[in-house]
Amino acid sequence: MAANLGPTGVSSAGAVPGSGPSAFVLDSGLEIKTRSVEQTLLPLVSQITTLINHKDNTKKSDKTLQAIQRVGQAVNLAVGRFVKVGEAIANENQDLKEEINIACIEAKQAGETIAALTDVSSLNHSETDGQITIFTDKTGVIKAARLLLSSVTKVLLLADRVVIKQIITSRNKVLATMERLEKVNSFQEFVQIFSQFGNEMVEFAHLTGDRQNDLKDEKKKAKMAAARAVLEKCTMMLLTASKTCLRHPNCESAHKNKDGVFDRMKVALEKVIEIVTDCRPHGETDISSVSIFTGIKEFKRNIETLRENLNFQSKENLSMMLDVLLEHTEDFTDSAYTSHEHRERILELSTQARMSLQQLISVWSQAQSKKTKSIAEELELAMLKISHSLNELKKELHNTATQLATDLLKYHTDHVALKALKLTGVEGNLEGLAEYTCKLSEQKDQLVETCRLLRHVSGTEPLVITCLHAEETFQVTGQQIISAAETLTLHPSSKIAKENLDVFCEAWESQISDMSTLLREISDVFEGRRGEKYGYLSLPKSMKNNANLKSLKTDKPDSEEQAKVAKLGLKLGLLTSDANCEIEKWEDQENEIVRCGRNMSSVAYSLYLFTRGEGPLKTSQDLIHQLEVFAEEGLKLASSVQVFSKQLKDDDKLMLLVEINKLTPLCHQLQTTTKTPLQNQVFLKVDKCITKTRSAMAILVQLLSLCYKLLKKLQVENSRWVSLTNKDSVNGKT
């Protein structure tokens, strides 16, 4: 019976597929880490299983007796902590209180039973005094252990419902505030509501970020990352698009631009809830499963079954699978961007695959009627032949898609169309607008088509989803750039319209940069440099900060990577110097904004020294710790600036809010990146961290300068008001 204890544990029944909360942020602000308690319990219960699974006639040594007693006591203590966690969750959630409390009582009883049955100290004195122990009641301790695992599972599942409810509630708050923002008519009202909206989005980002880390399903994790990326970028777009609408209320293109942002955010919010609740709208198909590489993998897997059983597969099923697979290759052959040579080669390999399948079916039919050695060898040869044909087709499709993407990215690196649209906008040149709008639309169509082809050759589900995200982003952002450019052209002197166009252009440039990273990662997977469970870009995985320190220390960057890091570090060093210059202007060096800025600058300088192989940071653990400190100080700075902004007028206040809404997401991203597994890609992680730190430092310099000017302005206004008050007072006395 003891042998059955392990599989009865949480591995089979203790977690919902694709979920598993590690931290619950309750309404009171209490953070409860149930997963850590669960991870303490399970190894201890496993030890009990090992210790009690012995022969009855085996002599018990003192060491064994003491080990059993220690384990039993440790289990009981861990259960006690777990019960406190459960009770705290119950008190915060009245609708689940009764269920959670019952499960906690069961867990407590099981823990106490295990402690009593493993209390074998009396055996040191007498083995015949009637004391019931683990040696006289194995069944009892096994039942207690099973009850413990069952009750722990119940608490975890109920707590998981709490997290889901929190995310849904947070989403509803965001949607409600978005509706108010859509209808707002005055600038002052917009500033107030947007400030509230920003806080709600930060809360939603925290909750969904924790959930993303806990997801076990790589596909769901990638979908969550894509949806959260949309929300993060759209928050800034929403600000500038709404301001443009308020400034130019009768401009149709401005309203079209703003409506596009709101619509995309609503779709992203709905996607997050679909992932969290694990339900998809009725009748909706999952596009991410449509991939030629996935189809080839499935087809080859079905062919492999013929080695075990000739009747397991039907010939019609395999023929239909190949037809569907080759039908998808028409995306390549019908594309206007596929070269003639690639098109001809794909058609040729498709024909070879069909012929190879017909040959396999012919030999397969013979093998079913005549089971001879020669037929078996022919069947094996036919299977190898079609596998080879499909591998060649796979290689050709990969080369076609990646070459097209590489050429396209090289051609559009300088962003000529975007620069031209900005120029024609400020000039009010409607003819130029029409010309470059057409060019951007062509570029958008090329990029969307290329992303569709890359999706077919992506070797993992997360990469397929990232291709879909890139395809959608180019499609939507392209249209929004055009509407923003049209607004600027109609109002060429409008600063807010220019700022709005800049924001959308930055989003486009950012997606182009992400696409080059995506292309590199697709090639890595194809060439076998990455495993199946490969995550793309900002897909965080749950881990301790130092979980991959060994790989970080042993993976040495090549000379090109070192040069890139050194270049990034140099820019970081220059920004540190700029920040220090801004800090020196402040008379009050103990100001909270100055203090946070000084701390951030100090950390950034140590990172700069690290890129040169100098300074106090010697190990990877030092680096990670400093990045965490930097992100924490950045969030404190954002909070302090927000407090300061409450003293300002609406226009000035909004300028600060714009910069805060840039800094806060960067700090959260940095925190996420430091917790992401390395998978032996140290350079990528260091590159991302330093890049984000550099961006945050650029914002810091802007904030320090802006806050200093606004503080001086406020002091002048206050002193003028005091002077006028004193003058009035004197006149009154006179």
XYZ file of C-alpha atoms in Angstrom, residues 125-702:
578
model
C 12.143 2.169 26.154
C 9.652 -0.561 25.304
C 8.219 -2.101 22.177
C 5.435 -3.952 23.965
C 3.682 -1.196 25.929
C 0.756 -0.975 23.467
C 1.884 2.344 21.888
C 0.428 2.665 18.341
C 3.177 3.840 15.956
C 4.098 3.822 12.300
C 5.408 0.272 12.767
C 2.182 -1.075 14.281
C -0.234 0.884 12.039
C 1.179 1.389 8.537
C -2.305 1.638 7.064
C -3.159 4.497 9.427
C -0.209 6.654 8.395
C -0.849 5.977 4.698
C -4.488 7.020 5.082
C -3.416 10.159 6.949
C -0.893 11.029 4.237
C -3.545 10.602 1.534
C -6.019 12.726 3.476
C -3.315 15.382 3.828
C -2.625 15.470 0.086
C -6.331 15.530 -0.694
C -7.030 18.446 1.666
C -3.973 20.398 0.432
C -5.249 19.934 -3.123
C -8.700 21.247 -2.152
C -7.215 24.381 -0.586
C -4.997 25.031 -3.612
C -7.875 24.642 -6.053
C -10.131 26.910 -3.993
C -7.338 29.473 -3.670
C -6.893 29.275 -7.440
C -10.526 30.316 -7.796
C -9.740 33.326 -5.602
C -6.969 34.422 -7.969
C -9.206 33.991 -11.021
C -11.919 36.035 -9.311
C -9.387 38.786 -8.505
C -8.243 38.980 -12.144
C -11.832 39.119 -13.417
C -12.706 41.820 -10.871
C -9.618 43.819 -11.852
C -10.509 43.461 -15.554
C -14.041 44.714 -14.862
C -12.663 47.782 -13.065
C -10.376 48.540 -16.016
C -13.255 48.159 -18.496
C -15.518 50.435 -16.439
C -12.858 53.165 -16.329
C -12.176 52.734 -20.057
C -15.859 53.378 -20.762
C -15.619 56.618 -18.792
C -12.484 57.597 -20.723
C -14.233 56.972 -24.040
C -17.046 59.373 -23.131
C -14.994 62.117 -21.471
C -15.296 65.597 -23.009
C -13.136 67.849 -20.823
C -9.376 67.790 -20.503
C -9.467 68.178 -16.720
C -11.845 65.247 -16.297
C -9.671 63.132 -18.611
C -6.555 63.750 -16.475
C -8.346 62.610 -13.321
C -9.853 59.476 -14.881
C -6.634 58.529 -16.690
C -4.714 58.697 -13.409
C -7.195 56.208 -11.919
C -6.972 54.086 -15.084
C -3.176 53.937 -14.779
C -3.377 52.615 -11.216
C -5.934 49.986 -12.227
C -3.776 48.859 -15.141
C -0.772 48.474 -12.827
C -2.856 46.273 -10.504
C -4.095 44.213 -13.467
C -0.517 43.860 -14.768
C 0.647 42.554 -11.364
C -2.127 39.965 -11.132
C -1.780 38.727 -14.711
C 2.034 38.722 -14.477
C 1.894 36.404 -11.462
C -0.604 34.211 -13.269
C 1.584 34.073 -16.369
C 4.536 32.900 -14.284
C 2.408 30.107 -12.783
C 1.042 28.761 -16.069
C 2.495 25.357 -16.944
C 1.170 25.283 -20.518
C 3.715 27.030 -22.773
C 0.998 27.832 -25.315
C -1.169 29.596 -22.729
C 1.869 31.369 -21.356
C 2.702 32.734 -24.815
C -0.896 33.871 -25.355
C -0.911 35.625 -21.997
C 2.394 37.357 -22.793
C 1.034 38.558 -26.147
C -2.177 39.921 -24.605
C -0.263 41.680 -21.814
C 2.159 43.196 -24.362
C -0.807 44.664 -26.265
C -2.242 46.195 -23.084
C 1.104 47.639 -22.058
C 1.770 49.346 -25.398
C -1.824 50.452 -25.889
C -1.887 52.276 -22.547
C 0.489 54.929 -23.896
C -1.327 54.989 -27.253
C -4.627 55.522 -25.446
C -3.215 58.564 -23.656
C -1.985 60.389 -26.751
C -4.899 59.301 -28.970
C -7.436 60.530 -26.393
C -5.603 63.835 -25.913
C -5.590 64.335 -29.699
C -9.348 63.715 -29.827
C -9.971 66.218 -27.043
C -7.793 68.819 -28.771
C -9.423 68.193 -32.189
C -12.948 66.978 -31.376
C -14.261 67.403 -34.942
C -11.445 65.442 -36.618
C -12.749 62.113 -37.977
C -9.297 60.513 -38.324
C -8.471 61.354 -34.689
C -11.634 59.569 -33.513
C -10.860 56.602 -35.773
C -7.362 56.426 -34.277
C -8.645 56.520 -30.694
C -11.416 53.968 -31.329
C -8.837 51.558 -32.750
C -6.838 51.674 -29.500
C -9.885 51.117 -27.303
C -11.085 48.211 -29.456
C -7.714 46.480 -29.343
C -7.426 46.854 -25.579
C -10.892 45.382 -25.072
C -10.003 42.362 -27.206
C -6.738 41.869 -25.257
C -8.576 42.077 -21.913
C -11.034 39.440 -23.115
C -8.178 37.174 -24.235
C -6.616 37.340 -20.775
C -9.897 36.218 -19.196
C -10.231 33.386 -21.743
C -6.761 32.131 -20.775
C -7.370 32.485 -17.041
C -10.766 30.761 -17.103
C -9.620 28.240 -19.747
C -12.621 28.760 -22.010
C -12.921 29.917 -25.602
C -16.016 31.460 -27.225
C -18.301 28.816 -28.725
C -17.398 27.859 -32.284
C -14.091 29.770 -32.359
C -11.205 27.808 -33.905
C -7.656 27.981 -32.608
C -5.612 29.497 -35.457
C -2.352 28.837 -33.595
C -2.712 25.105 -34.317
C -2.582 25.754 -38.113
C 1.101 25.308 -38.947
C 2.813 23.252 -41.647
C 5.613 22.209 -39.278
C 3.029 21.018 -36.737
C 1.231 19.110 -39.505
C 4.459 17.438 -40.658
C 5.294 16.421 -37.088
C 1.826 14.891 -36.606
C 1.953 13.121 -39.994
C 5.340 11.542 -39.263
C 4.125 10.463 -35.825
C 1.221 8.618 -37.450
C 3.538 6.915 -39.930
C 5.732 5.701 -37.052
C 2.765 3.725 -35.651
C 2.950 1.407 -38.688
C 6.069 -0.143 -37.197
C 3.981 -1.386 -34.271
C 0.650 -2.123 -35.941
C -0.195 -2.114 -39.665
C -3.912 -1.756 -38.949
C -3.710 1.100 -36.457
C -3.935 3.803 -39.152
C -6.211 4.035 -42.169
C -4.809 4.809 -45.612
C -7.565 7.366 -46.217
C -6.648 9.225 -43.011
C -2.979 9.541 -43.994
C -3.898 10.682 -47.525
C -6.244 13.311 -46.135
C -3.602 14.531 -43.652
C -1.047 14.986 -46.436
C -3.588 16.795 -48.633
C -4.353 19.274 -45.840
C -0.653 19.741 -45.128
C 0.229 20.409 -48.774
C -2.776 22.699 -49.136
C -1.177 25.002 -46.567
C 1.973 25.210 -48.727
C -0.175 27.260 -51.119
C 0.368 30.149 -48.703
C 3.964 30.054 -49.980
C 3.358 29.272 -53.658
C 0.499 31.800 -53.991
C 2.410 34.583 -52.239
C 3.512 37.436 -54.482
C 6.680 37.758 -52.372
C 7.948 34.168 -52.906
C 10.717 33.982 -55.519
C 10.217 31.885 -58.651
C 12.999 29.477 -57.646
C 11.522 28.823 -54.212
C 8.017 28.415 -55.661
C 9.186 25.813 -58.195
C 11.160 23.900 -55.583
C 8.192 23.801 -53.148
C 5.874 22.474 -55.907
C 8.440 19.857 -56.886
C 8.883 18.638 -53.281
C 5.104 18.569 -52.755
C 4.756 16.293 -55.790
C 7.543 14.046 -54.448
C 5.753 13.788 -51.084
C 2.509 12.689 -52.777
C 4.355 10.064 -54.855
C 6.194 8.801 -51.749
C 2.881 8.378 -49.918
C 1.364 6.441 -52.825
C 4.382 4.137 -52.803
C 4.063 3.692 -49.023
C 0.351 2.844 -49.303
C 1.114 0.271 -52.011
C 3.781 -1.478 -49.911
C 1.587 -1.148 -46.816
C -1.254 -3.030 -48.560
C 1.120 -5.822 -49.536
C 2.499 -6.034 -46.004
C -1.020 -6.525 -44.613
C -1.558 -9.594 -46.789
C 2.000 -11.037 -46.940
C 4.137 -10.829 -43.817
C 7.588 -11.564 -45.194
C 10.967 -10.117 -44.311
C 11.422 -8.512 -47.741
C 8.035 -6.771 -47.555
C 8.863 -5.492 -44.052
C 12.141 -4.063 -45.382
C 10.331 -2.411 -48.325
C 7.829 -0.874 -45.909
C 10.625 0.494 -43.744
C 12.314 1.936 -46.848
C 9.041 3.563 -48.022
C 8.536 5.120 -44.573
C 12.073 6.523 -44.602
C 11.558 7.877 -48.115
C 8.416 9.886 -47.288
C 10.025 11.159 -44.084
C 12.982 12.348 -46.151
C 10.660 14.054 -48.666
C 8.849 15.899 -45.889
C 12.139 16.925 -44.258
C 13.311 18.402 -47.567
C 10.004 20.231 -47.964
C 10.295 21.509 -44.395
C 13.812 22.791 -45.083
C 12.727 24.567 -48.276
C 9.768 26.244 -46.565
C 12.027 27.409 -43.708
C 14.580 28.857 -46.146
C 11.843 30.616 -48.139
C 10.222 32.261 -45.122
C 13.411 33.257 -43.298
C 15.107 34.629 -46.433
C 12.025 36.724 -47.219
C 11.900 38.017 -43.629
C 15.636 38.793 -43.572
C 15.483 40.747 -46.844
C 12.377 42.623 -45.709
C 13.890 43.631 -42.366
C 17.087 44.847 -44.052
C 15.067 46.926 -46.504
C 12.925 48.579 -43.826
C 15.599 49.142 -41.169
C 15.808 52.896 -41.860
C 11.982 53.384 -41.596
C 11.836 55.707 -44.619
C 8.028 55.630 -44.857
C 7.589 56.590 -41.190
C 10.025 59.491 -41.417
C 8.335 60.728 -44.577
C 4.868 60.551 -42.975
C 6.103 62.605 -40.018
C 7.587 65.206 -42.367
C 4.519 65.458 -44.621
C 2.386 65.746 -41.475
C 4.139 68.797 -40.034
C 4.184 70.353 -43.527
C 0.446 69.728 -44.018
C 1.271 68.066 -47.357
C -1.841 66.071 -48.343
C -0.308 64.814 -51.622
C 2.747 63.537 -49.778
C 0.471 61.923 -47.211
C -1.339 59.950 -49.932
C 1.948 58.802 -51.482
C 3.608 57.600 -48.263
C 0.380 56.169 -46.854
C 0.322 53.914 -49.916
C 3.971 52.912 -49.330
C 3.351 52.120 -45.669
C 0.301 50.032 -46.609
C 2.459 48.016 -49.032
C 5.079 47.539 -46.326
C 2.368 46.470 -43.854
C 0.992 43.887 -46.296
C 4.483 42.475 -46.851
C 5.156 42.178 -43.124
C 1.760 40.588 -42.406
C 2.314 38.058 -45.205
C 5.828 37.300 -43.960
C 4.591 36.734 -40.396
C 2.003 34.305 -41.779
C 4.741 32.329 -43.564
C 6.990 32.395 -40.485
C 4.102 30.972 -38.450
C 4.118 27.882 -40.703
C 7.832 27.254 -40.054
C 7.869 27.979 -36.315
C 9.014 24.878 -34.468
C 7.220 25.516 -31.159
C 3.754 26.644 -30.151
C 4.991 29.766 -28.299
C 6.754 30.912 -31.480
C 3.623 30.252 -33.561
C 1.641 32.463 -31.166
C 4.316 35.154 -31.292
C 4.063 35.169 -35.099
C 0.294 35.605 -34.823
C 0.830 38.475 -32.382
C 3.323 40.155 -34.756
C 0.945 39.688 -37.704
C -1.917 41.307 -35.805
C 0.295 44.127 -34.492
C 1.518 45.120 -37.967
C -2.028 44.949 -39.329
C -3.549 47.152 -36.631
C -0.648 49.529 -35.991
C -0.231 50.186 -39.717
C -3.815 51.456 -39.959
C -3.419 53.516 -36.787
C -0.233 55.200 -38.061
C -2.115 56.212 -41.202
C -5.009 57.747 -39.226
C -2.555 59.510 -36.855
C -0.592 60.875 -39.848
C -3.807 62.098 -41.460
C -4.729 63.946 -38.242
C -1.321 65.642 -38.102
C -1.504 66.624 -41.779
C -4.895 68.244 -41.188
C -3.531 70.008 -38.072
C 0.210 70.483 -38.839
C 0.860 72.863 -35.919
C -0.658 70.498 -33.324
C 1.996 69.305 -30.864
C -0.257 66.607 -29.431
C -1.047 65.230 -32.918
C 2.697 65.056 -33.615
C 3.310 63.319 -30.277
C 0.516 60.863 -31.062
C 2.049 59.941 -34.427
C 5.450 59.489 -32.746
C 3.961 57.009 -30.235
C 2.455 54.825 -32.975
C 5.642 54.984 -35.042
C 7.661 53.880 -31.999
C 5.313 50.903 -31.579
C 5.901 49.958 -35.223
C 9.684 50.248 -34.888
C 9.559 48.184 -31.691
C 7.636 45.414 -33.468
C 10.172 45.436 -36.324
C 12.914 44.942 -33.715
C 10.949 42.128 -32.063
C 10.500 40.489 -35.445
C 14.258 40.276 -35.991
C 14.559 38.556 -32.596
C 11.712 36.227 -33.520
C 13.417 35.357 -36.800
C 16.641 34.465 -34.996
C 14.778 32.282 -32.509
C 12.862 30.421 -35.238
C 16.204 29.627 -36.878
C 17.648 28.490 -33.530
C 14.800 26.009 -33.069
C 15.043 24.746 -36.664
C 18.780 24.172 -36.379
C 18.417 22.374 -33.046
C 20.048 25.026 -30.883
C 16.933 25.190 -28.683
C 14.778 22.543 -27.021
C 11.065 21.992 -27.506
C 10.082 24.094 -24.477
C 11.494 27.304 -25.855
C 10.006 30.609 -24.768
C 10.093 33.728 -26.899
C 10.869 37.274 -25.868
C 9.129 38.305 -22.685
C 7.667 34.985 -21.607
C 8.676 34.725 -17.937
C 8.955 31.339 -16.293
C 8.551 30.745 -12.590
C 11.891 30.282 -10.863
C 14.050 31.499 -8.029
C 16.336 34.374 -8.979
C 19.453 32.281 -8.571
C 18.114 29.103 -10.170
C 20.310 29.436 -13.229
C 23.388 31.054 -11.767
C 25.621 28.167 -12.782
C 24.654 28.466 -16.421
C 25.064 32.242 -16.220
C 28.596 31.878 -14.939
C 29.678 29.212 -17.408
C 28.157 30.641 -20.622
C 30.712 33.034 -22.061
C 29.670 35.544 -24.730
C 31.641 35.701 -27.962
C 33.576 38.791 -29.024
C 30.646 40.249 -30.993
C 28.329 39.884 -28.002
C 30.929 41.409 -25.678
C 31.269 44.377 -28.019
C 27.503 44.892 -28.070
C 27.261 44.755 -24.266
C 30.176 47.179 -23.957
C 28.432 49.586 -26.354
C 25.205 49.383 -24.349
C 27.197 49.910 -21.155
C 28.878 53.012 -22.572
C 25.488 54.579 -23.351
C 24.376 53.679 -19.839
C 27.458 55.409 -18.414
C 26.692 58.590 -20.380
C 23.099 58.605 -19.122
C 24.394 58.194 -15.560
C 26.486 61.319 -16.050
C 23.431 63.201 -17.380
C 21.343 62.088 -14.405
C 24.013 63.232 -11.936
C 24.092 66.656 -13.606
C 20.328 66.963 -13.183
C 20.538 65.835 -9.535
C 23.175 68.486 -8.732
C 20.739 71.257 -9.769
C 18.411 70.442 -6.859
C 18.901 72.530 -3.724
C 17.126 69.975 -1.500
C 19.321 66.893 -1.860
C 17.119 65.004 0.618
C 14.054 65.297 -1.617
C 12.501 61.844 -2.176
C 12.637 62.251 -5.971
C 16.326 63.170 -5.784
C 17.075 60.306 -3.391
C 15.455 57.696 -5.679
C 17.132 59.220 -8.741
C 20.534 59.134 -7.012
C 20.057 55.471 -6.072
C 19.041 54.552 -9.622
C 22.020 56.424 -11.044
C 24.372 54.671 -8.619
C 23.082 51.227 -9.641
C 23.251 52.139 -13.335
C 26.894 53.199 -12.901
C 27.768 49.873 -11.260
C 26.128 48.107 -14.218
C 28.220 50.221 -16.576
C 31.370 49.123 -14.719
C 30.157 45.519 -14.880
C 30.052 45.708 -18.717
C 33.725 46.718 -18.595
C 34.647 43.902 -16.221
C 35.254 46.394 -13.417
C 33.543 47.617 -10.257
C 31.934 45.925 -7.246
C 29.687 43.514 -9.208
C 31.621 40.278 -9.504
C 29.035 37.498 -9.839
C 25.784 36.930 -11.661
C 23.968 37.006 -8.321
C 25.343 40.515 -7.699
C 24.053 41.622 -11.107
C 20.553 40.213 -10.562
C 20.324 41.782 -7.106
C 21.332 45.217 -8.429
C 18.777 45.018 -11.244
C 16.071 44.236 -8.689
C 17.181 47.224 -6.586
C 17.118 49.459 -9.683
C 13.568 48.360 -10.590
C 12.392 48.857 -7.007
C 13.882 52.366 -6.833
C 12.287 53.178 -10.198
C 8.846 52.251 -8.876
C 9.464 54.344 -5.741
C 10.474 57.277 -7.940
C 7.294 56.928 -10.015
C 5.248 56.939 -6.813
C 7.036 60.048 -5.478
C 6.613 61.912 -8.761
C 2.917 61.037 -8.792
C 2.536 62.519 -5.278
C 4.368 65.662 -6.440
C 2.136 65.937 -9.541
C -0.937 66.430 -7.341
C 0.341 69.926 -6.509
C 0.452 70.936 -10.181
C -1.994 72.250 -12.742
C -3.576 69.819 -15.209
C -1.225 70.479 -18.170
C 1.904 70.171 -16.038
C 0.483 67.173 -14.218
C -0.184 65.365 -17.497
C 3.419 65.860 -18.654
C 4.631 64.013 -15.562
C 1.996 61.268 -15.922
C 3.204 60.598 -19.475
C 6.763 59.963 -18.236
C 5.544 57.897 -15.240
C 3.503 55.686 -17.566
C 6.700 55.007 -19.528
C 8.858 54.274 -16.464
C 6.518 51.996 -14.481
C 6.093 49.281 -17.180
C 9.864 49.284 -17.788
C 10.516 48.596 -14.102
C 7.947 45.781 -14.067
C 9.520 44.300 -17.211
C 12.941 44.457 -15.581
C 11.621 42.619 -12.523
C 10.125 39.947 -14.780
C 13.303 39.601 -16.858
C 15.465 39.006 -13.775
C 13.185 36.088 -12.838
C 13.161 34.532 -16.309
C 15.154 31.266 -16.803
C 18.302 31.681 -18.839
C 18.352 28.393 -20.787
C 22.079 29.001 -21.385
C 21.393 32.280 -23.159
C 23.196 34.635 -20.814
C 23.912 37.289 -23.404
C 20.235 37.681 -24.326
C 19.313 38.226 -20.683
C 22.137 40.711 -20.004
C 21.339 42.494 -23.269
C 17.632 42.816 -22.360
C 18.359 43.977 -18.814
C 20.884 46.635 -19.809
C 18.664 47.823 -22.675
C 15.699 48.242 -20.320
C 17.913 49.897 -17.698
C 19.201 52.321 -20.316
C 15.627 53.183 -21.383
C 14.653 53.713 -17.740
C 17.684 55.982 -17.201
C 16.718 58.090 -20.231
C 13.269 58.570 -18.684
C 14.887 59.335 -15.295
C 16.916 62.171 -16.851
C 13.720 63.578 -18.399
